[in-house]
Tab-separated table of C-alpha atoms and ligand atoms in Angstrom:
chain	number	residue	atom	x	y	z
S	1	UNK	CA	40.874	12.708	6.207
S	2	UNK	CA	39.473	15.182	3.698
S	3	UNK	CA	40.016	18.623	4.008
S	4	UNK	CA	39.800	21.691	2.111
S	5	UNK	CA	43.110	20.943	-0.390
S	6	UNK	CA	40.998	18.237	-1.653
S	7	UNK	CA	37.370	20.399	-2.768
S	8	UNK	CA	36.658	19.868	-6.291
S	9	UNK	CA	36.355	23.355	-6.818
S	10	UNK	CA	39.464	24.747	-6.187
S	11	UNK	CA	41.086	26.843	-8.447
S	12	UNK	CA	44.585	27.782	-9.696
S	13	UNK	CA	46.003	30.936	-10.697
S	14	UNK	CA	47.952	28.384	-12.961
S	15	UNK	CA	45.755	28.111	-16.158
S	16	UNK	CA	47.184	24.655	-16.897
S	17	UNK	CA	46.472	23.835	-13.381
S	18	UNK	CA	42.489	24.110	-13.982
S	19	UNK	CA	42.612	22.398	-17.830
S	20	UNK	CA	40.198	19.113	-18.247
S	21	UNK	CA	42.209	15.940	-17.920
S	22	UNK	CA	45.237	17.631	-16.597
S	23	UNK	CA	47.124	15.456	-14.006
S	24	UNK	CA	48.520	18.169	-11.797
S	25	UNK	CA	45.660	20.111	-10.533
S	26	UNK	CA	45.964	22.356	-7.436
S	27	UNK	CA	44.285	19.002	-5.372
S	28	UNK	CA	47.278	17.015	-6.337
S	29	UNK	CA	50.624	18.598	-5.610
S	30	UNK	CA	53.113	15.791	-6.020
S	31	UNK	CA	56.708	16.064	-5.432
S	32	UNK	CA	59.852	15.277	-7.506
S	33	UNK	CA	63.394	16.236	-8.266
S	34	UNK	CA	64.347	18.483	-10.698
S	35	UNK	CA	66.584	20.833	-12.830
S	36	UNK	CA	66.368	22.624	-15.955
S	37	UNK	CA	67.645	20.526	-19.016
S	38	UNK	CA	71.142	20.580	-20.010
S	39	UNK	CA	71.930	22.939	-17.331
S	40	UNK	CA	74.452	22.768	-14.389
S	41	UNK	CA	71.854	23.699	-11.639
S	42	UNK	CA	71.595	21.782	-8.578
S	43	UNK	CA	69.115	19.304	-8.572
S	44	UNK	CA	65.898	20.341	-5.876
S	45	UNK	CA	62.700	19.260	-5.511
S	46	UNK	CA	59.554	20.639	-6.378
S	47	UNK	CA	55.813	20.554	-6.874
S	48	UNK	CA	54.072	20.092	-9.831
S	49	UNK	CA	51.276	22.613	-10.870
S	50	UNK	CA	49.549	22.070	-14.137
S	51	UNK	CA	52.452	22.315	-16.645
S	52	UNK	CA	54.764	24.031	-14.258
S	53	UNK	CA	56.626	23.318	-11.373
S	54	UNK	CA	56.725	25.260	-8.009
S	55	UNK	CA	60.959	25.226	-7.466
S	56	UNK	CA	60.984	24.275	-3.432
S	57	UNK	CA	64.654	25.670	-3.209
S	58	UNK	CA	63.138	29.289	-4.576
S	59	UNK	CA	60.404	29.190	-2.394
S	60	UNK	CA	62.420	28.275	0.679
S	61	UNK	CA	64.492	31.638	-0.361
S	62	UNK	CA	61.538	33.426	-0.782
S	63	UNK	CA	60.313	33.621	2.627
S	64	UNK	CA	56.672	33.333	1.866
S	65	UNK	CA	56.201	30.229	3.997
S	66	UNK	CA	56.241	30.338	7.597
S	67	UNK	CA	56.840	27.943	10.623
S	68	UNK	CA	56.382	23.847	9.349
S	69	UNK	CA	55.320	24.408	5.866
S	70	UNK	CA	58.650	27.068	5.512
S	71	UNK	CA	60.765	23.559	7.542
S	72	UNK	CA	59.618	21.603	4.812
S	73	UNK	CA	60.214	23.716	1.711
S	74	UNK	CA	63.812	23.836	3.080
S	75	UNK	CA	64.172	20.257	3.537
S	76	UNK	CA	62.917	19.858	-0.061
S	77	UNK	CA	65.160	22.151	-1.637
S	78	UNK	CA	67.911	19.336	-1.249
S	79	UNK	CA	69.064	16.997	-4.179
S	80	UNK	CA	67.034	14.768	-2.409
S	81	UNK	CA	63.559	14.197	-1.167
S	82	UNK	CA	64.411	12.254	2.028
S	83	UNK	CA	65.639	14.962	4.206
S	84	UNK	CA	61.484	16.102	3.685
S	85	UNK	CA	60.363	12.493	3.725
S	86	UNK	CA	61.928	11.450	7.145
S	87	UNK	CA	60.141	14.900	8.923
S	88	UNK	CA	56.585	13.028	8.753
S	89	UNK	CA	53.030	13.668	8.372
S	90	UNK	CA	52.443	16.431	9.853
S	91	UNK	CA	55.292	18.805	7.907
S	92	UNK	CA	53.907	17.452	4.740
S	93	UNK	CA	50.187	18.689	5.069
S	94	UNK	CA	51.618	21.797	6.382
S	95	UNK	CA	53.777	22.306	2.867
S	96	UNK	CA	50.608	20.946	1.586
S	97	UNK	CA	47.904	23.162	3.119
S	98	UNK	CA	50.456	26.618	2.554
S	99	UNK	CA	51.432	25.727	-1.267
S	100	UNK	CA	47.323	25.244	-2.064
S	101	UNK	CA	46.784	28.579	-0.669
S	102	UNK	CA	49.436	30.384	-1.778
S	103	UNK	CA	48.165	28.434	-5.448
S	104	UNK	CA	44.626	29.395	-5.550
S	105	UNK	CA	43.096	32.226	-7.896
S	106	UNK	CA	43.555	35.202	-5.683
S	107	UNK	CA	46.029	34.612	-3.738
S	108	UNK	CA	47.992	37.114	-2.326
S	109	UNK	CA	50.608	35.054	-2.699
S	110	UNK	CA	50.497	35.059	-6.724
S	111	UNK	CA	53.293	37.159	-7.669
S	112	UNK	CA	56.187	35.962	-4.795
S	113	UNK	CA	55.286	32.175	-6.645
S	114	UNK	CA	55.347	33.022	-9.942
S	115	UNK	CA	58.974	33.917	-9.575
S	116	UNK	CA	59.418	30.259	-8.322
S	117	UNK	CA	57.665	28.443	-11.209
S	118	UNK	CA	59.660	26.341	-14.201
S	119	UNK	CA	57.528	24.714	-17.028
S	120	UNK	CA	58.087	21.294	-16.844
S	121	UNK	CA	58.975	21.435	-20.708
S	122	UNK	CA	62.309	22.614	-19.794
S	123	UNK	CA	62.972	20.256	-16.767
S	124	UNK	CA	64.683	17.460	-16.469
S	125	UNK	CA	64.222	15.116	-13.428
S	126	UNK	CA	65.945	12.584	-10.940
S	127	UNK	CA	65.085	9.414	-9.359
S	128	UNK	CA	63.063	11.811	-6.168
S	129	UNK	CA	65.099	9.908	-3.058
S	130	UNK	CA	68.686	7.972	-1.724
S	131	UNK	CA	67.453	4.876	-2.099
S	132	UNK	CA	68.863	2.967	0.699
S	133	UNK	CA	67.125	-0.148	0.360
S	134	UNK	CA	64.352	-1.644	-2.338
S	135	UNK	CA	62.028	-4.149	-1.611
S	136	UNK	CA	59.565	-5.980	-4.458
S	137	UNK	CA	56.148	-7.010	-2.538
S	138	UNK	CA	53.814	-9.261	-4.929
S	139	UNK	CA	50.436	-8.417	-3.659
S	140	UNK	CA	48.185	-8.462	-7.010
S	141	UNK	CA	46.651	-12.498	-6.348
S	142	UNK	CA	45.793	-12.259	-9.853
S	143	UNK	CA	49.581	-12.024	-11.006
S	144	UNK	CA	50.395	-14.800	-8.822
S	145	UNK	CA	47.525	-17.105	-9.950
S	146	UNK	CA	48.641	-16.488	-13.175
S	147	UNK	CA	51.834	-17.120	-13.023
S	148	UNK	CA	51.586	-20.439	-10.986
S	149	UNK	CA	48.726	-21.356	-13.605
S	150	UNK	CA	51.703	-21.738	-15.905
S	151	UNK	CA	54.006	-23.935	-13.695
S	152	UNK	CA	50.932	-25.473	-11.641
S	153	UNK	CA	47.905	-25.489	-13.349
S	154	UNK	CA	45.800	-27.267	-10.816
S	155	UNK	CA	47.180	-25.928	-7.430
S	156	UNK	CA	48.180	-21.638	-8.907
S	157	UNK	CA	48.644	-20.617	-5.819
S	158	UNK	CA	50.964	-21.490	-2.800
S	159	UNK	CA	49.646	-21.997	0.926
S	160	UNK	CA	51.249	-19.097	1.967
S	161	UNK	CA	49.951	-16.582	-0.161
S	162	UNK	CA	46.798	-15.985	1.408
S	163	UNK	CA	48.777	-15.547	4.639
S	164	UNK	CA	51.971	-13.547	4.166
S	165	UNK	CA	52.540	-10.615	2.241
S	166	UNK	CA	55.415	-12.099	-0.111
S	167	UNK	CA	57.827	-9.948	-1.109
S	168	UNK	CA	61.523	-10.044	-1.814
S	169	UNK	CA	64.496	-7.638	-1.969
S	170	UNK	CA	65.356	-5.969	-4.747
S	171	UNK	CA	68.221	-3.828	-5.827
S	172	UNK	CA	68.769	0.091	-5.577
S	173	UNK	CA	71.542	0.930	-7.549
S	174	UNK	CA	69.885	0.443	-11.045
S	175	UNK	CA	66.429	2.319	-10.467
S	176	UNK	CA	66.623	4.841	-12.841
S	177	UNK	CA	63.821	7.754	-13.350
S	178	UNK	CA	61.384	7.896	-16.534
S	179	UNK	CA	63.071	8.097	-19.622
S	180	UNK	CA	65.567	5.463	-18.757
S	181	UNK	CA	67.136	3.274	-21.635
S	182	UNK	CA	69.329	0.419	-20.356
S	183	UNK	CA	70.042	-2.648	-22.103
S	184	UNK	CA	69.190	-5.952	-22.839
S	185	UNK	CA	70.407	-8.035	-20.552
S	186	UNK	CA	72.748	-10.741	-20.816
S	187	UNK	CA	72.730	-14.145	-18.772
S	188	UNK	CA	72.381	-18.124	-18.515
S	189	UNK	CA	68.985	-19.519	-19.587
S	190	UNK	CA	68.333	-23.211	-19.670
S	191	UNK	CA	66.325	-23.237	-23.261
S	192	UNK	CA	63.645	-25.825	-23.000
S	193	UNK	CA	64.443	-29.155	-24.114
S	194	UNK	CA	67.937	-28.374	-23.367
S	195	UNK	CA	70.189	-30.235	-20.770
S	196	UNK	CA	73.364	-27.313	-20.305
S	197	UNK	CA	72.035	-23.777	-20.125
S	198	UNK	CA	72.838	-20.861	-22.849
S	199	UNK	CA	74.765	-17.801	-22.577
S	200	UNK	CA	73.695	-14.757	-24.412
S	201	UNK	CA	71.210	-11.898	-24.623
S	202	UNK	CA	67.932	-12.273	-22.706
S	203	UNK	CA	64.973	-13.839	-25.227
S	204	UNK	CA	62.047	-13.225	-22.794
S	205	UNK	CA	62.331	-9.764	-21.766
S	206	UNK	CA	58.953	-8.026	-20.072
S	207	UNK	CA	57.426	-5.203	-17.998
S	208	UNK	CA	55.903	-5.622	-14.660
S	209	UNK	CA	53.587	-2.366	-14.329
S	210	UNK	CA	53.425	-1.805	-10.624
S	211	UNK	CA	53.367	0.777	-8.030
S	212	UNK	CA	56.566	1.929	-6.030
S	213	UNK	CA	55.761	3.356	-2.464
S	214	UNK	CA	58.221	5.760	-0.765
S	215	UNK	CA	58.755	5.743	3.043
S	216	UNK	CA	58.906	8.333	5.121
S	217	UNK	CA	60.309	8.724	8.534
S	218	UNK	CA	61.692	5.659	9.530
S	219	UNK	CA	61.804	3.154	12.619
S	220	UNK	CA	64.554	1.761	14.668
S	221	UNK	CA	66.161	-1.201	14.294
S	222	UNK	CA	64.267	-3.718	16.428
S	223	UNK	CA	60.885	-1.983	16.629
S	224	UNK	CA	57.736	-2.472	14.358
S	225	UNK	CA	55.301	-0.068	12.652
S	226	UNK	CA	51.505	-1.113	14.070
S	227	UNK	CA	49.377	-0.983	11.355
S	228	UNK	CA	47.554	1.983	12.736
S	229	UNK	CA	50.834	3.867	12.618
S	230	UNK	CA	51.712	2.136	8.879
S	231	UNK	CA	50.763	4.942	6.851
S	232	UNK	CA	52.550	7.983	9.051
S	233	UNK	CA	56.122	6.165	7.887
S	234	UNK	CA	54.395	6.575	4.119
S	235	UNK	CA	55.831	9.699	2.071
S	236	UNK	CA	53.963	8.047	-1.623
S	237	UNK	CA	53.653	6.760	-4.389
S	238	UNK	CA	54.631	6.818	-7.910
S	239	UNK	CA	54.687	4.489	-11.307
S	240	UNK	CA	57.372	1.629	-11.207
S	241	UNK	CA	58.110	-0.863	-13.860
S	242	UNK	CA	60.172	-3.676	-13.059
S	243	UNK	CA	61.218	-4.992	-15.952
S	244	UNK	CA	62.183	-8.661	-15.765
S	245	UNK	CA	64.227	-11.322	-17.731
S	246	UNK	CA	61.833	-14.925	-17.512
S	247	UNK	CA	63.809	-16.865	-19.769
S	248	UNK	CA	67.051	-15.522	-16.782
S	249	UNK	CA	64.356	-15.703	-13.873
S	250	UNK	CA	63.411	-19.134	-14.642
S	251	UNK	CA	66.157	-21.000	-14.666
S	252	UNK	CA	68.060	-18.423	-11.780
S	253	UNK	CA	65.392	-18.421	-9.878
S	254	UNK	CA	65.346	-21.173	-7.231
S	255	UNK	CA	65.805	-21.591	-4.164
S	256	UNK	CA	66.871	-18.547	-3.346
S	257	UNK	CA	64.273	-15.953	-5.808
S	258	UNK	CA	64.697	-13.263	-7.998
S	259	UNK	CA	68.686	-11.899	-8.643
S	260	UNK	CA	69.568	-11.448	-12.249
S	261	UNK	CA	66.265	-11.719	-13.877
S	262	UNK	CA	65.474	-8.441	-12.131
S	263	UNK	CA	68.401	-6.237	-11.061
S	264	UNK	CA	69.325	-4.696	-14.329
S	265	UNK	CA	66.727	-1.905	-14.202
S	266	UNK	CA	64.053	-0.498	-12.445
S	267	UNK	CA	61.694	2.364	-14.190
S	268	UNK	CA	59.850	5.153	-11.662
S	269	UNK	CA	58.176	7.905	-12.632
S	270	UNK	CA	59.376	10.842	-11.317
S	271	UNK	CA	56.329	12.449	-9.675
S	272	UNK	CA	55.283	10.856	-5.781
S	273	UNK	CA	51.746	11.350	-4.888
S	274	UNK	CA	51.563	11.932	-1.772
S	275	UNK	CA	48.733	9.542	0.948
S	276	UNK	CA	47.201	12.906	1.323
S	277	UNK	CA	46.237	13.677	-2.025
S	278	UNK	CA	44.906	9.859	-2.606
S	279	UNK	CA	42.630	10.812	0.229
S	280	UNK	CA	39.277	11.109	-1.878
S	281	UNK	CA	40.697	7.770	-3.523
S	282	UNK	CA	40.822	5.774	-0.907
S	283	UNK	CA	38.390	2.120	-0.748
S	284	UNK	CA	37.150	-0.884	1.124
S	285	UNK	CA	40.100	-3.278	1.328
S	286	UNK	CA	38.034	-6.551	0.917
S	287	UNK	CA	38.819	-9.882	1.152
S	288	UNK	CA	36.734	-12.779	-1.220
S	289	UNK	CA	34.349	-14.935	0.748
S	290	UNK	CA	36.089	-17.896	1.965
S	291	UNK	CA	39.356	-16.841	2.240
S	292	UNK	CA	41.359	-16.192	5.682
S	293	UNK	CA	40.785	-12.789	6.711
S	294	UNK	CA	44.113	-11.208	7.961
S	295	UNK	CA	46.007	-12.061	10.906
S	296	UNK	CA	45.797	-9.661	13.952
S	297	UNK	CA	48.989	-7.620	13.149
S	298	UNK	CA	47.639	-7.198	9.409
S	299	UNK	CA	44.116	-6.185	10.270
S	300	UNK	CA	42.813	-2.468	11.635
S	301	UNK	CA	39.293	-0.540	11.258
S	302	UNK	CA	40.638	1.954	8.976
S	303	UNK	CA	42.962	-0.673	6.701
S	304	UNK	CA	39.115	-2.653	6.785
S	305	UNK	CA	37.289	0.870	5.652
S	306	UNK	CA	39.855	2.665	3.358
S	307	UNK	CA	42.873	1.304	3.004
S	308	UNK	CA	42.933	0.105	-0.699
S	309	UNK	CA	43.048	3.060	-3.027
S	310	UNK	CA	41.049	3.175	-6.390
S	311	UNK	CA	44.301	4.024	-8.917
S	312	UNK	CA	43.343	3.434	-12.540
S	313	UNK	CA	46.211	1.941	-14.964
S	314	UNK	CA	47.721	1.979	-17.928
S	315	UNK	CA	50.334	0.167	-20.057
S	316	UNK	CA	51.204	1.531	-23.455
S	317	UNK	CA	53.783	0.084	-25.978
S	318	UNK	CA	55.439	1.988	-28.675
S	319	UNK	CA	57.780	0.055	-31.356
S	320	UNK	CA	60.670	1.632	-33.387
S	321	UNK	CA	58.568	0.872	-36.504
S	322	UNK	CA	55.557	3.031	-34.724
S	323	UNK	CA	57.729	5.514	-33.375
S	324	UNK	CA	59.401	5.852	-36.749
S	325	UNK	CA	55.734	6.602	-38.444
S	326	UNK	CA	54.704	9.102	-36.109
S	327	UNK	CA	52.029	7.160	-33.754
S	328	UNK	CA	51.514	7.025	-30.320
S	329	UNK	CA	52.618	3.787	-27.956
S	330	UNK	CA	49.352	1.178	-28.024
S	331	UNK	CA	47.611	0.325	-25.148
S	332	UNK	CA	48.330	-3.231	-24.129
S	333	UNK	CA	46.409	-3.463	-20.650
S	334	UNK	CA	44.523	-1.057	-18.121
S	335	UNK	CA	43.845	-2.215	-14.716
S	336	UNK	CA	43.291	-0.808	-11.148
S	337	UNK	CA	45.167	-0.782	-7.957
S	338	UNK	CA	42.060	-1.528	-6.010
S	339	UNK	CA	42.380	-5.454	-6.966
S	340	UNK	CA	45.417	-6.043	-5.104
S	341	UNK	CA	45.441	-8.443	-2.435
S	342	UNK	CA	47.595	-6.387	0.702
S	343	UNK	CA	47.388	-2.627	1.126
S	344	UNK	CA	50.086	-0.613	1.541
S	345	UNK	CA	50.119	-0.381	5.165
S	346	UNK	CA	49.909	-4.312	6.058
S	347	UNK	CA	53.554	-3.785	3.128
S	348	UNK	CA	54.863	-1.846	5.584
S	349	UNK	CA	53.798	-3.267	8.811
S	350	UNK	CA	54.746	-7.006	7.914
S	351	UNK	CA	58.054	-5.513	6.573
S	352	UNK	CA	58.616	-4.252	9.761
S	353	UNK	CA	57.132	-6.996	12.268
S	354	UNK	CA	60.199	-8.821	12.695
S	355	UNK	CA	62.420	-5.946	13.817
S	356	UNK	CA	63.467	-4.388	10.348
S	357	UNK	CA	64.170	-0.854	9.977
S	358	UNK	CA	62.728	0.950	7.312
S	359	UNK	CA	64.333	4.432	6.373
S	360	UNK	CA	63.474	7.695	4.669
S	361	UNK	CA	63.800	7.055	0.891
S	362	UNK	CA	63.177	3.626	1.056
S	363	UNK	CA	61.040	1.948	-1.892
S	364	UNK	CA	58.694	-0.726	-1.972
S	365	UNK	CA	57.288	-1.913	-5.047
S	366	UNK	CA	53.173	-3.164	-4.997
S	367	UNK	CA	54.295	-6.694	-7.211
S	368	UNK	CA	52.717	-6.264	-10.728
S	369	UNK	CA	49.255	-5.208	-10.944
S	370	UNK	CA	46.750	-7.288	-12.475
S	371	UNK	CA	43.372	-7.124	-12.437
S	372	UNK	CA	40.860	-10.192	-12.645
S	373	UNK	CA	41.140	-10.846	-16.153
S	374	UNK	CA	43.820	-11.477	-18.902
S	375	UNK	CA	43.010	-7.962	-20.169
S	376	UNK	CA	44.089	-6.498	-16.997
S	377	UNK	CA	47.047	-8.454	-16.619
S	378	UNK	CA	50.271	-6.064	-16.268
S	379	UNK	CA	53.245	-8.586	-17.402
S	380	UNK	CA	53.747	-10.084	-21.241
S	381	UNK	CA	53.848	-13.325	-19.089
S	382	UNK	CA	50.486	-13.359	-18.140
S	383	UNK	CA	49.233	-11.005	-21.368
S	384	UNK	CA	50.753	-13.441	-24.346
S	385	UNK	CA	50.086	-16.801	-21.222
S	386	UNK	CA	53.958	-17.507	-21.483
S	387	UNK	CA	54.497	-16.257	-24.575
S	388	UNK	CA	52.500	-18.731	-26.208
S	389	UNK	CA	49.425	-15.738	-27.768
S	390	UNK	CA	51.283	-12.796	-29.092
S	391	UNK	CA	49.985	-9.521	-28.479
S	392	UNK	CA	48.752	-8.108	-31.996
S	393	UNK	CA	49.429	-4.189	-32.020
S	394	UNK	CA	46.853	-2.070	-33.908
S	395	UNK	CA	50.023	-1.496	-37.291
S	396	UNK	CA	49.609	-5.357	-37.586
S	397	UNK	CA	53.139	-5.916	-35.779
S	398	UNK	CA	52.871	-8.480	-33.077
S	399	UNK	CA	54.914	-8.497	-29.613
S	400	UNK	CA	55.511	-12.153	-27.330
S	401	UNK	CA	58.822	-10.596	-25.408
S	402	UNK	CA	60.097	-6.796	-25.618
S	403	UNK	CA	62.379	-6.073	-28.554
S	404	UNK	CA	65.083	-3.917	-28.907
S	405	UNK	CA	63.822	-0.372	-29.155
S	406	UNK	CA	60.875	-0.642	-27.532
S	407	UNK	CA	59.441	1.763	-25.364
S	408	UNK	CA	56.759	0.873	-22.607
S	409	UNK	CA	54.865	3.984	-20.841
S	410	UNK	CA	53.319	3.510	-17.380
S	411	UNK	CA	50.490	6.242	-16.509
S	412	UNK	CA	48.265	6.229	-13.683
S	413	UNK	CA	45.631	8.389	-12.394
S	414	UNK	CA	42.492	8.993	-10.163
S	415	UNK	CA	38.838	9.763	-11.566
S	416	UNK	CA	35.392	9.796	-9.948
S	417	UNK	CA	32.249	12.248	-9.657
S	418	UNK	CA	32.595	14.796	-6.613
S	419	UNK	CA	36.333	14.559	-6.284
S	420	UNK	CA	39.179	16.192	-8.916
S	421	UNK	CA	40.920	13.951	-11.251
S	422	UNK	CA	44.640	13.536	-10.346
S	423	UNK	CA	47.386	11.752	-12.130
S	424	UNK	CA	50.738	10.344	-11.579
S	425	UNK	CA	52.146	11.490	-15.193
S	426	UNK	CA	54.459	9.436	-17.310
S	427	UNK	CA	56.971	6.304	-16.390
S	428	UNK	CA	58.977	5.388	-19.480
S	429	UNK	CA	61.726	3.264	-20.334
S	430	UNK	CA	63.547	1.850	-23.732
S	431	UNK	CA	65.093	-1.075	-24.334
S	432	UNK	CA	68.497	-1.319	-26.128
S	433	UNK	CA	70.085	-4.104	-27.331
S	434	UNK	CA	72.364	-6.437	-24.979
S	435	UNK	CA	75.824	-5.329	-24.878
S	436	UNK	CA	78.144	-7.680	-27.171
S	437	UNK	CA	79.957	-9.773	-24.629
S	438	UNK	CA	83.802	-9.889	-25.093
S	439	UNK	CA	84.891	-12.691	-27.393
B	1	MN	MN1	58.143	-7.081	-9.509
């Protein structure tokens, strides 16, 4: 799985690219869409590289690539990523393998890429893919013990979730890319005590730090993705927030599941890591003593030996009142992908078992991320135990719900001795207040 885009030691001709800490080393290469700020280019993709970005539609025009990797720049130059996403593994290591190269100090390369590069201080960005379809897994076990500790404290979690990776489906239309500011929402609530539900602005609004995975090529209608074959159909993954109305969700919410408590807005970051860069990142997916092991379909050597991936995160908070004296969002949990209860190919092959088609663009969200404990949890819900412990930020101000103004920062990145750290950059989103509903 490892090859030589991944040694430690690689260099960049990009300074930036070879700075301590940076997220965008050579070994990462992510993907996104892109234009410059206030500008009436076409949106394209491109690759980050330190603090620049290598402009896919330039290099396509360049002619520097050849054969696949040249194929794939092409497809990427689109306003879109899913023309690239649905050509499969094979074009995306080549793009890969080429861009490295043509990347590292001495390259012959060096001057027919420079012409390509834009700093990323004067980009702006777009949600990376056509979203056909989104689909909200829930595969942390700690989120879902949590919650169900609150409804059911002596029986968390249901029979089925040890069984079936639960998921439900979500809504396209309003994921929106970092830096998205939408606003409170509005709905019925049934406030406790009460015997008619409310109408008015959401009370209970929250995050739900997660990760969103982006499919690649595709399958037909009527077929299913082995899990051997899972991760081929995986393109990768960035930041997502799913920010959530309980007060809405818990009075909407049965029996059908999640509608308005979660279709306002979704938050992703606009970098995708790809599978192959996560390579050195990968772990044991492990299941506690005592519980079922997988069924057949969900089970393979490699899902067994690597198919978790060790992704450290991070949830930061910033009020208006913080933002207005000049400090930096708090951090309100950090946990790590590697606790979640179904990897991303036994997402993808249960999605598909029954006969649905998955297509190039498609998201899945991971569920919210928590880790084992309370610290680690990455919903207020679980943080403030339903609201009833407000979170105390480090000014004194205290948090149970999001308020108005509010801005919450996903960031996510990979760290350990012998490999390079790579990151996922930045997944923000603001909260405005509700729209005044017409008298
Ligand atoms: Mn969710």
């Amino acid at each position: 799985m490892l090859n030589d885009t991944h040694h430690p030691g690689l260099r960049s001709w990009v300074a930036s690219a070879n700075a301590a800490g940076t997220d965008f080393p050579i070994q990462n290469l992510p993907f996104a869409v892109f234009r410059r700020q206030r500008s009436s280019e076409p949106w394209r993709g491109g690759v980050a590289i330190g603090d620049q970005i290598v402009d896919l539609a330039a290099l396509a025009q360049s002619g520097v690539l050849q054969g696949q990797a040249a194929a794939a720049a092409q497809a990427g130059a689109q306003d879109k990523l899913n023309a690239l996403m649905a050509l499969g593994t094979a074009a995306w290591s080549a793009l890969r393998l080429a861009l490295s190269r043509a990347l590292r100090e001495g390259s012959p390369e060096q001057a027919a890429l420079q012409a390509c590069l834009v700093p990323q201080a004067e980009a702006e960005y777009a949600v990376p893919a056509r979203i056909g379809d989104y689909t909200d897994f829930y595969t942390s076990v700690h989120h879902a013990t949590n919650i169900g500790k609150q409804f059911r404290p002596d029986n968390p979690l249901l029979p089925n979730y040890k069984w079936v990776p639960i998921g439900y489906h979500g809504r396209a239309s309003s994921i929106g890319v970092s830096g998205q500011q939408f606003r409170r929402p509005l709905g019925q609530t049934m406030p406790p005590g009460a015997t008619v539900p409310s109408f008015g602005p959401c009370k209970r609004l929250d995050i739900e730090l997660e990760l969103g995975i982006f499919i690649g090529s595709g399958n037909a209608l009527g077929d299913a993705v082995e899990i051997t074959e899972a991760e081929d159909h995986v393109f990768g993954i960035c930041l997502l927030n799913d920010w959530s109305a309980r007060d809405i969700q818990g009075w909407e919410y049965q029996p059908l599941g999640p509608f308005l408590a979660k279709n306002f807005a979704t938050t992703v970051s606009p970098w995708v890591v790809t599978l192959e860069a996560l390579a050195p990142y990968r772990v044991p997916f492990t299941r506690a003593e005592g519980d079922p092991q997988p069924m057949a379909y969900l089970d393979s050597a490699a899902n067994r030996s690597g198919g978790a991936f060790d992704i450290q995160l991070q949830v930061g908070l910033q009020t208006p009142q913080m933002r207005e004296a000049g400090q930096l969002e708090a951090s309100i949990c950090r946990t790590n992908y590697r606790h979640a209860y179904w990897t991303v190919a036994q997402m993808v092959t249960h999605h598909t078992v029954n006969g649905c088609n998955l297509q190039p663009g498609d998201l899945l969200g991971s569920g919210t991320l928590s880790g084992p404990t309370l610290d680690q949890a990455g919903a207020l819900i679980e943080l403030t135990t339903g609201g009833k412990h407000p979170l105390t930020l480090p000014g004194g101000e205290q948090r149970t719900w999001l308020e108005d103004g509010d801005r919450v920062v996903l960031r996510g990145w990979c760290e350990k001795t012998g490999a390079a750290r790579i990151g996922f950059g930045e997944c923000v989103g603001t909260v405005l207040p509700a729209r005044v509903p017409k008298g």
